[in-house]
Amino acid sequence: MPIALHQRRQVLELDDNGHIRWRVVEETIEVEASSTALLLCDVWDGHWSRGARERLEELIPSMNQVTASARDSGLLIVHSPSDTMDFYEGHAARVRAQMTDPVEPPQVLPAPAADGDSLVAGLYAPNGTAQEYDPPLPIDDSDQGSTTPEDSPSKQWRRQHAGIEIDDERDLISDEGAVVYGALRARGIDRVLLMGVHTNMCVLHRTFAIKAMAKRGIHMILIRDLTDSMYNPARPPYVDHDEGTRLVVGYVEKFWGASIDSADL
């Protein structure tokens, strides 16, 4: 079953006058549901930051609706609530993932860096290797990014948020990148739509998330209205929280993949 996605990406190029610029590319692509997955990244039932908890609660109903719609369209659903696998011991979706052989392919440059029309590879992978490619973030999250006074990170989650339904018969539960990739490859899936938190942290850095999967050759697409960052407006670049999130979404569009709006699903 084909699905139309209206994706947005950004290309670094020289304009007609030889000036470097970012060009926004908005395009409609048609993908097969059978070759596409939806991954939920760290949609936990709790968090040490009150601000983070409150913003995620606002997203949960839409996240669950999109998950159900994607599943009905034929996409594989992968639930990846890190550090909570003990909670799902014996769950059918967890057992299904555990039966998957882990696969770790050689790293490749992500699609934006491999794009011959973009200048980013020359800037951030001058030797042409995936290992060296890691452009810096556009925001300062060195204080852990809470918008509320909490400043001591600790594990305050034990499972995925109960507002997200898991299909026992079709979904997968895993927080291991090689296992998730193995499941994708076994099913002929080469494109992952990702939603979850936090855009500048787990969504980028988990072994199953954007950076690692893009370097495994998976086309990564962030659902930009169903994610949230850990960014404190008191830190550079001194913008409000939502603008900080938008900057990180733009970072994904420039260096790691593309983004879509959840309305596509």
GROMACS .gro file of C-alpha atoms in nm:
model
  265
    1MET     CA    1   0.000   0.000   0.000
    2PRO     CA    2   0.161   0.329  -0.107
    3ILE     CA    3   0.168   0.624   0.133
    4ALA     CA    4   0.229   0.985   0.028
    5LEU     CA    5   0.465   1.174   0.259
    6HIS     CA    6   0.521   1.548   0.229
    7GLN     CA    7   0.876   1.565   0.354
    8ARG     CA    8   1.100   1.863   0.420
    9ARG     CA    9   1.478   1.863   0.405
   10GLN     CA   10   1.746   2.130   0.367
   11VAL     CA   11   2.042   2.143   0.130
   12LEU     CA   12   2.359   2.348   0.178
   13GLU     CA   13   2.462   2.490  -0.158
   14LEU     CA   14   2.601   2.784  -0.349
   15ASP     CA   15   2.343   3.019  -0.496
   16ASP     CA   16   2.374   3.173  -0.842
   17ASN     CA   17   2.601   3.446  -0.703
   18GLY     CA   18   2.833   3.202  -0.528
   19HIS     CA   19   2.699   3.261  -0.177
   20ILE     CA   20   2.651   2.969   0.061
   21ARG     CA   21   2.288   2.920   0.163
   22TRP     CA   22   2.047   2.663   0.301
   23ARG     CA   23   1.774   2.576   0.052
   24VAL     CA   24   1.455   2.426   0.192
   25VAL     CA   25   1.327   2.139  -0.020
   26GLU     CA   26   0.964   2.040   0.024
   27GLU     CA   27   0.864   1.738  -0.178
   28THR     CA   28   0.605   1.463  -0.191
   29ILE     CA   29   0.742   1.112  -0.194
   30GLU     CA   30   0.547   0.790  -0.227
   31VAL     CA   31   0.663   0.501  -0.009
   32GLU     CA   32   0.536   0.149   0.041
   33ALA     CA   33   0.394   0.080   0.385
   34SER     CA   34   0.564  -0.259   0.384
   35SER     CA   35   0.906  -0.094   0.355
   36THR     CA   36   0.841   0.168   0.624
   37ALA     CA   37   0.837   0.155   1.004
   38LEU     CA   38   0.723   0.389   1.279
   39LEU     CA   39   0.950   0.406   1.584
   40LEU     CA   40   0.856   0.559   1.919
   41CYS     CA   41   1.163   0.685   2.102
   42ASP     CA   42   1.161   0.705   2.483
   43VAL     CA   43   0.794   0.793   2.521
   44TRP     CA   44   0.823   0.720   2.892
   45ASP     CA   45   0.570   0.725   3.174
   46GLY     CA   46   0.778   0.974   3.375
   47HIS     CA   47   1.071   1.214   3.368
   48TRP     CA   48   1.282   1.404   3.619
   49SER     CA   49   1.193   1.739   3.454
   50ARG     CA   50   0.841   1.864   3.522
   51GLY     CA   51   0.849   2.074   3.207
   52ALA     CA   52   0.940   1.771   2.998
   53ARG     CA   53   0.660   1.565   3.157
   54GLU     CA   54   0.400   1.832   3.094
   55ARG     CA   55   0.492   1.880   2.730
   56LEU     CA   56   0.494   1.505   2.661
   57GLU     CA   57   0.150   1.463   2.819
   58GLU     CA   58   0.015   1.708   2.561
   59LEU     CA   59   0.155   1.495   2.278
   60ILE     CA   60   0.041   1.151   2.397
   61PRO     CA   61  -0.313   1.147   2.248
   62SER     CA   62  -0.185   1.246   1.904
   63MET     CA   63   0.105   1.001   1.929
   64ASN     CA   64  -0.133   0.716   2.004
   65GLN     CA   65  -0.365   0.816   1.721
   66VAL     CA   66  -0.076   0.833   1.473
   67THR     CA   67   0.055   0.497   1.594
   68ALA     CA   68  -0.283   0.332   1.537
   69SER     CA   69  -0.321   0.493   1.195
   70ALA     CA   70   0.029   0.388   1.087
   71ARG     CA   71  -0.034   0.033   1.205
   72ASP     CA   72  -0.363   0.018   1.015
   73SER     CA   73  -0.178   0.138   0.704
   74GLY     CA   74   0.062  -0.155   0.730
   75LEU     CA   75   0.369   0.003   0.891
   76LEU     CA   76   0.573  -0.195   1.142
   77ILE     CA   77   0.550  -0.029   1.485
   78VAL     CA   78   0.862  -0.036   1.704
   79HIS     CA   79   0.833   0.076   2.066
   80SER     CA   80   1.170   0.178   2.210
   81PRO     CA   81   1.134   0.302   2.568
   82SER     CA   82   1.498   0.278   2.676
   83ASP     CA   83   1.597   0.121   3.007
   84THR     CA   84   1.254  -0.035   3.066
   85MET     CA   85   1.289  -0.375   2.901
   86ASP     CA   86   1.248  -0.558   3.233
   87PHE     CA   87   0.892  -0.426   3.252
   88TYR     CA   88   0.811  -0.597   2.921
   89GLU     CA   89   0.967  -0.934   3.000
   90GLY     CA   90   0.739  -1.199   2.850
   91HIS     CA   91   0.531  -0.947   2.653
   92ALA     CA   92   0.459  -1.088   2.307
   93ALA     CA   93   0.595  -0.779   2.130
   94ARG     CA   94   0.912  -0.800   2.339
   95VAL     CA   95   0.955  -1.173   2.276
   96ARG     CA   96   0.909  -1.112   1.903
   97ALA     CA   97   1.196  -0.863   1.911
   98GLN     CA   98   1.414  -1.096   2.116
   99MET     CA   99   1.379  -1.360   1.845
  100THR     CA  100   1.539  -1.122   1.595
  101ASP     CA  101   1.905  -1.171   1.507
  102PRO     CA  102   2.100  -0.850   1.574
  103VAL     CA  103   2.273  -0.705   1.268
  104GLU     CA  104   2.542  -0.437   1.263
  105PRO     CA  105   2.631  -0.329   0.908
  106PRO     CA  106   2.929  -0.113   0.809
  107GLN     CA  107   2.862   0.256   0.867
  108VAL     CA  108   2.777   0.480   0.574
  109LEU     CA  109   2.731   0.854   0.541
  110PRO     CA  110   2.369   0.961   0.607
  111ALA     CA  111   2.161   1.056   0.306
  112PRO     CA  112   2.211   1.436   0.339
  113ALA     CA  113   2.589   1.394   0.345
  114ALA     CA  114   2.579   1.150   0.055
  115ASP     CA  115   2.374   1.396  -0.151
  116GLY     CA  116   2.601   1.525  -0.424
  117ASP     CA  117   2.411   1.855  -0.427
  118SER     CA  118   2.492   1.934  -0.062
  119LEU     CA  119   2.814   2.080   0.077
  120VAL     CA  120   2.779   1.925   0.423
  121ALA     CA  121   2.997   1.621   0.360
  122GLY     CA  122   3.291   1.841   0.265
  123LEU     CA  123   3.253   2.034   0.590
  124TYR     CA  124   3.186   1.751   0.835
  125ALA     CA  125   3.329   1.444   0.663
  126PRO     CA  126   3.630   1.576   0.470
  127ASN     CA  127   3.779   1.227   0.456
  128GLY     CA  128   3.451   1.078   0.337
  129THR     CA  129   3.398   0.855   0.641
  130ALA     CA  130   3.082   0.808   0.845
  131GLN     CA  131   3.282   0.782   1.166
  132GLU     CA  132   3.395   1.146   1.149
  133TYR     CA  133   3.055   1.284   1.051
  134ASP     CA  134   2.883   1.450   1.349
  135PRO     CA  135   2.784   1.815   1.294
  136PRO     CA  136   2.733   2.020   1.614
  137LEU     CA  137   2.389   2.098   1.753
  138PRO     CA  138   2.241   2.448   1.709
  139ILE     CA  139   2.147   2.474   2.079
  140ASP     CA  140   2.334   2.454   2.409
  141ASP     CA  141   2.192   2.171   2.619
  142SER     CA  142   2.489   2.140   2.854
  143ASP     CA  143   2.267   2.215   3.155
  144GLN     CA  144   2.038   1.919   3.062
  145GLY     CA  145   1.778   2.157   2.919
  146SER     CA  146   1.498   2.163   3.174
  147THR     CA  147   1.264   2.463   3.153
  148THR     CA  148   1.161   2.406   3.515
  149PRO     CA  149   1.396   2.431   3.816
  150GLU     CA  150   1.493   2.063   3.835
  151ASP     CA  151   1.860   2.016   3.748
  152SER     CA  152   1.945   1.668   3.875
  153PRO     CA  153   1.876   1.402   3.610
  154SER     CA  154   1.763   1.067   3.747
  155LYS     CA  155   1.566   0.773   3.615
  156GLN     CA  156   1.199   0.844   3.679
  157TRP     CA  157   1.050   0.602   3.426
  158ARG     CA  158   0.967   0.234   3.436
  159ARG     CA  159   0.772   0.173   3.114
  160GLN     CA  160   0.638   0.337   2.800
  161HIS     CA  161   0.354   0.580   2.866
  162ALA     CA  162   0.033   0.385   2.920
  163GLY     CA  163  -0.144   0.616   2.677
  164ILE     CA  164   0.036   0.446   2.386
  165GLU     CA  165  -0.130   0.120   2.286
  166ILE     CA  166   0.090  -0.176   2.194
  167ASP     CA  167  -0.042  -0.444   1.958
  168ASP     CA  168   0.060  -0.782   2.099
  169GLU     CA  169   0.032  -0.952   1.761
  170ARG     CA  170   0.218  -0.710   1.534
  171ASP     CA  171   0.443  -0.463   1.719
  172LEU     CA  172   0.800  -0.492   1.844
  173ILE     CA  173   0.954  -0.371   2.172
  174SER     CA  174   1.330  -0.318   2.179
  175ASP     CA  175   1.588  -0.060   2.283
  176GLU     CA  176   1.882  -0.228   2.108
  177GLY     CA  177   1.990  -0.067   1.784
  178ALA     CA  178   2.133  -0.381   1.625
  179VAL     CA  179   1.814  -0.574   1.702
  180VAL     CA  180   1.591  -0.299   1.565
  181TYR     CA  181   1.804  -0.279   1.251
  182GLY     CA  182   1.797  -0.658   1.218
  183ALA     CA  183   1.417  -0.651   1.236
  184LEU     CA  184   1.400  -0.381   0.972
  185ARG     CA  185   1.635  -0.561   0.735
  186ALA     CA  186   1.455  -0.893   0.780
  187ARG     CA  187   1.134  -0.722   0.666
  188GLY     CA  188   1.286  -0.524   0.380
  189ILE     CA  189   1.231  -0.191   0.559
  190ASP     CA  190   1.460   0.096   0.459
  191ARG     CA  191   1.270   0.397   0.594
  192VAL     CA  192   1.182   0.487   0.953
  193LEU     CA  193   0.942   0.754   1.072
  194LEU     CA  194   1.036   0.856   1.425
  195MET     CA  195   0.850   1.038   1.698
  196GLY     CA  196   0.931   1.081   2.064
  197VAL     CA  197   1.163   1.264   2.299
  198HIS     CA  198   1.393   1.436   2.333
  199THR     CA  199   1.485   1.574   1.993
  200ASN     CA  200   1.837   1.688   2.084
  201MET     CA  201   1.914   1.390   2.306
  202CYS     CA  202   1.764   1.041   2.280
  203VAL     CA  203   1.595   1.102   1.944
  204LEU     CA  204   1.939   1.171   1.798
  205HIS     CA  205   2.173   0.962   2.009
  206ARG     CA  206   2.013   0.629   2.102
  207THR     CA  207   2.150   0.326   1.919
  208PHE     CA  208   1.809   0.277   1.756
  209ALA     CA  209   1.752   0.645   1.678
  210ILE     CA  210   1.834   0.898   1.409
  211LYS     CA  211   2.213   0.922   1.398
  212ALA     CA  212   2.289   0.552   1.436
  213MET     CA  213   2.016   0.438   1.199
  214ALA     CA  214   2.108   0.697   0.936
  215LYS     CA  215   2.465   0.565   0.948
  216ARG     CA  216   2.324   0.216   0.894
  217GLY     CA  217   2.174   0.338   0.567
  218ILE     CA  218   1.816   0.381   0.688
  219HIS     CA  219   1.626   0.683   0.558
  220MET     CA  220   1.524   0.866   0.875
  221ILE     CA  221   1.221   1.096   0.887
  222LEU     CA  222   1.134   1.287   1.204
  223ILE     CA  223   0.767   1.360   1.276
  224ARG     CA  224   0.831   1.721   1.366
  225ASP     CA  225   0.508   1.799   1.553
  226LEU     CA  226   0.536   1.490   1.775
  227THR     CA  227   0.872   1.556   1.934
  228ASP     CA  228   1.010   1.787   2.201
  229SER     CA  229   1.356   1.901   2.301
  230MET     CA  230   1.536   1.944   2.631
  231TYR     CA  231   1.634   2.307   2.590
  232ASN     CA  232   1.648   2.588   2.844
  233PRO     CA  233   1.582   2.933   2.690
  234ALA     CA  234   1.841   3.081   2.928
  235ARG     CA  235   2.112   2.906   2.725
  236PRO     CA  236   2.241   2.988   2.373
  237PRO     CA  237   2.101   3.072   2.127
  238TYR     CA  238   1.861   3.241   2.374
  239VAL     CA  239   1.531   3.162   2.204
  240ASP     CA  240   1.211   3.028   2.354
  241HIS     CA  241   1.175   2.656   2.409
  242ASP     CA  242   0.959   2.582   2.107
  243GLU     CA  243   1.199   2.769   1.881
  244GLY     CA  244   1.481   2.562   2.027
  245THR     CA  245   1.293   2.248   1.928
  246ARG     CA  246   1.238   2.388   1.578
  247LEU     CA  247   1.611   2.454   1.548
  248VAL     CA  248   1.687   2.090   1.629
  249VAL     CA  249   1.424   1.974   1.379
  250GLY     CA  250   1.602   2.189   1.123
  251TYR     CA  251   1.931   2.029   1.225
  252VAL     CA  252   1.783   1.688   1.144
  253GLU     CA  253   1.659   1.815   0.808
  254LYS     CA  254   2.004   1.954   0.725
  255PHE     CA  255   2.233   1.676   0.839
  256TRP     CA  256   2.051   1.349   0.910
  257GLY     CA  257   1.732   1.303   0.711
  258ALA     CA  258   1.400   1.480   0.666
  259SER     CA  259   1.085   1.569   0.856
  260ILE     CA  260   0.712   1.536   0.803
  261ASP     CA  261   0.399   1.653   0.981
  262SER     CA  262   0.186   1.389   1.153
  263ALA     CA  263  -0.107   1.486   0.928
  264ASP     CA  264   0.057   1.268   0.661
  265LEU     CA  265  -0.035   0.964   0.867
   0.00000   0.00000   0.00000
